[in-house]
Amino acid sequence: MNVPLLDLVAQYRTIKDEVLPALQEVIESQQFIMGPAIAALETEVARLSHAAHGIGCASGTDALLLPLKALALEPGDEVITTAFTFFASAGTIHNTGGRPVFVDIDPATFNIDPAAAAAAIGPRTRAIMPVHLYGQMAAMERLLPIAAPRHLPVIEDACQAIGARRRVDGRWRHAGELGWVGGFSFFPSKNLGAWGDGGMMVTNDAATAERLRRLRLHGGAKQYHHEEVGTNSRLDTLQAVVLLRKLPHLADWSARRRAHAAYYTAAFADLAAVRTPVVEDANEHIFHQYTLRVERRDELAAHLKAQGIGHAVYYPVPLHRQECFAHLGYAPGSLPETERACREVISLPIYPELTPAQLDRVIDVVRTFYR
Ligand SMILES: Cc1ncc(COP(=O)(O)O)c(C=O)c1O
């Protein structure tokens, strides 16, 4: 039995009767730009994140780019982030005129190490961008007190973490709730995926929300009047309609991912060569990815491939060692935990619609390799 890394068709079958009529309505109306579906989705995602404002945009990348643009970075201004993430986290810093400053990760969770972030703060630091990697929130309660004395805005790259939460001082706090701005991606493979690109920013600050709304519409609140230079980064109305129909299922889908993760973790518990994901006690993980650390990673990947089991390495090359960032001068070995993670990680299928037989097949293939 082959098991794909992700099977979007399996999900489509379960929701098509809800989504297709809603799409048809938009098509019949021919109102493709903005409209009530955008505002409705913004309200729902803000509610889910316990944030006051939601601002739709064209992608998760733009959900990071627009708040960074609002900071009006000057050449030499620095934004501290992790190098163990998708390229957009640092690409957006570069594209808004900033210099990414990469710090190492906590080897247990793969998230930014708050102590390393604190040590990297310098006179040119303008912001900190934690990434809630694989769907588990970074240690926001440690990062915020580091940022606050310097009035550094914290931009949460929550692209993989919609609906994730973390207990802070006995209270659940949600991805996107505590930072200055949180950015979500609706890329189709995400826990809440559109049928194309899409993104959303959330914030508790009304003035920031207004600014981000302007920036996504060429920097003008009123048509043909531009207070500043923005861009076209609207969330597509058809995508908003898909997302509105999918949103009521999100909690169940993420719970199913957690159940699959628990099943895998129990099944791999006795394998010395495999380290299963660490979920911090304070965290409710949404398992956008289920990522192991393993011995002989590349050999395992070849074995999985030969057996028809979908898998992926997120991420094989850390951002500080990417060719395009060579000018930043990070030598090999400069972020040892990040580099070790790049050599050891492998992600297995974790999508909600996986059947027990498929889970058992993945487990069997991994166990056979290490036996
Ligand atoms: C951590 C992270 N940041 C940013 C992005 C960018 O999102 P998008 O692909 O929607 O532009 C993604 C998703 O691909 C991501 O996983």
CSV table of C-alpha atoms and ligand atoms in Angstrom, one decimal, residues 59-61 64 85-86 88-89 131 157 159-160 185 187 190 198, ligand 1:
chain,number,residue,atom,x,y,z
A,59,SER,CA,-0.2,34.8,0.8
A,60,GLY,CA,1.6,33.9,4.0
A,61,THR,CA,4.7,35.5,2.5
A,64,LEU,CA,5.0,38.8,6.9
A,85,THR,CA,12.3,27.6,8.6
A,86,PHE,CA,10.7,28.1,5.2
A,88,ALA,CA,9.8,33.3,3.3
A,89,SER,CA,10.7,34.1,7.0
A,131,VAL,CA,8.4,31.0,13.7
A,157,ASP,CA,5.5,33.7,11.6
A,159,CYS,CA,2.1,30.4,8.8
A,160,GLN,CA,2.2,26.7,10.0
A,185,SER,CA,-0.6,31.1,5.3
A,187,PHE,CA,-1.2,27.6,1.1
A,190,LYS,CA,-1.6,24.0,5.4
A,198,GLY,CA,-3.9,33.2,0.5
B,1,LIG,C1,7.1,29.1,8.2
B,1,LIG,C2,6.5,29.7,6.9
B,1,LIG,N1,6.6,31.0,6.7
B,1,LIG,C3,6.1,31.5,5.6
B,1,LIG,C4,5.4,30.8,4.7
B,1,LIG,C5,4.9,31.5,3.4
B,1,LIG,O1,3.5,31.2,3.1
B,1,LIG,P1,3.0,31.2,1.6
B,1,LIG,O2,3.5,30.0,1.0
B,1,LIG,O3,1.5,31.2,1.8
B,1,LIG,O4,3.5,32.5,1.0
B,1,LIG,C6,5.2,29.4,4.9
B,1,LIG,C7,4.5,28.5,3.9
B,1,LIG,O5,4.7,28.1,2.9
B,1,LIG,C8,5.8,28.8,6.0
B,1,LIG,O6,5.7,27.5,6.2
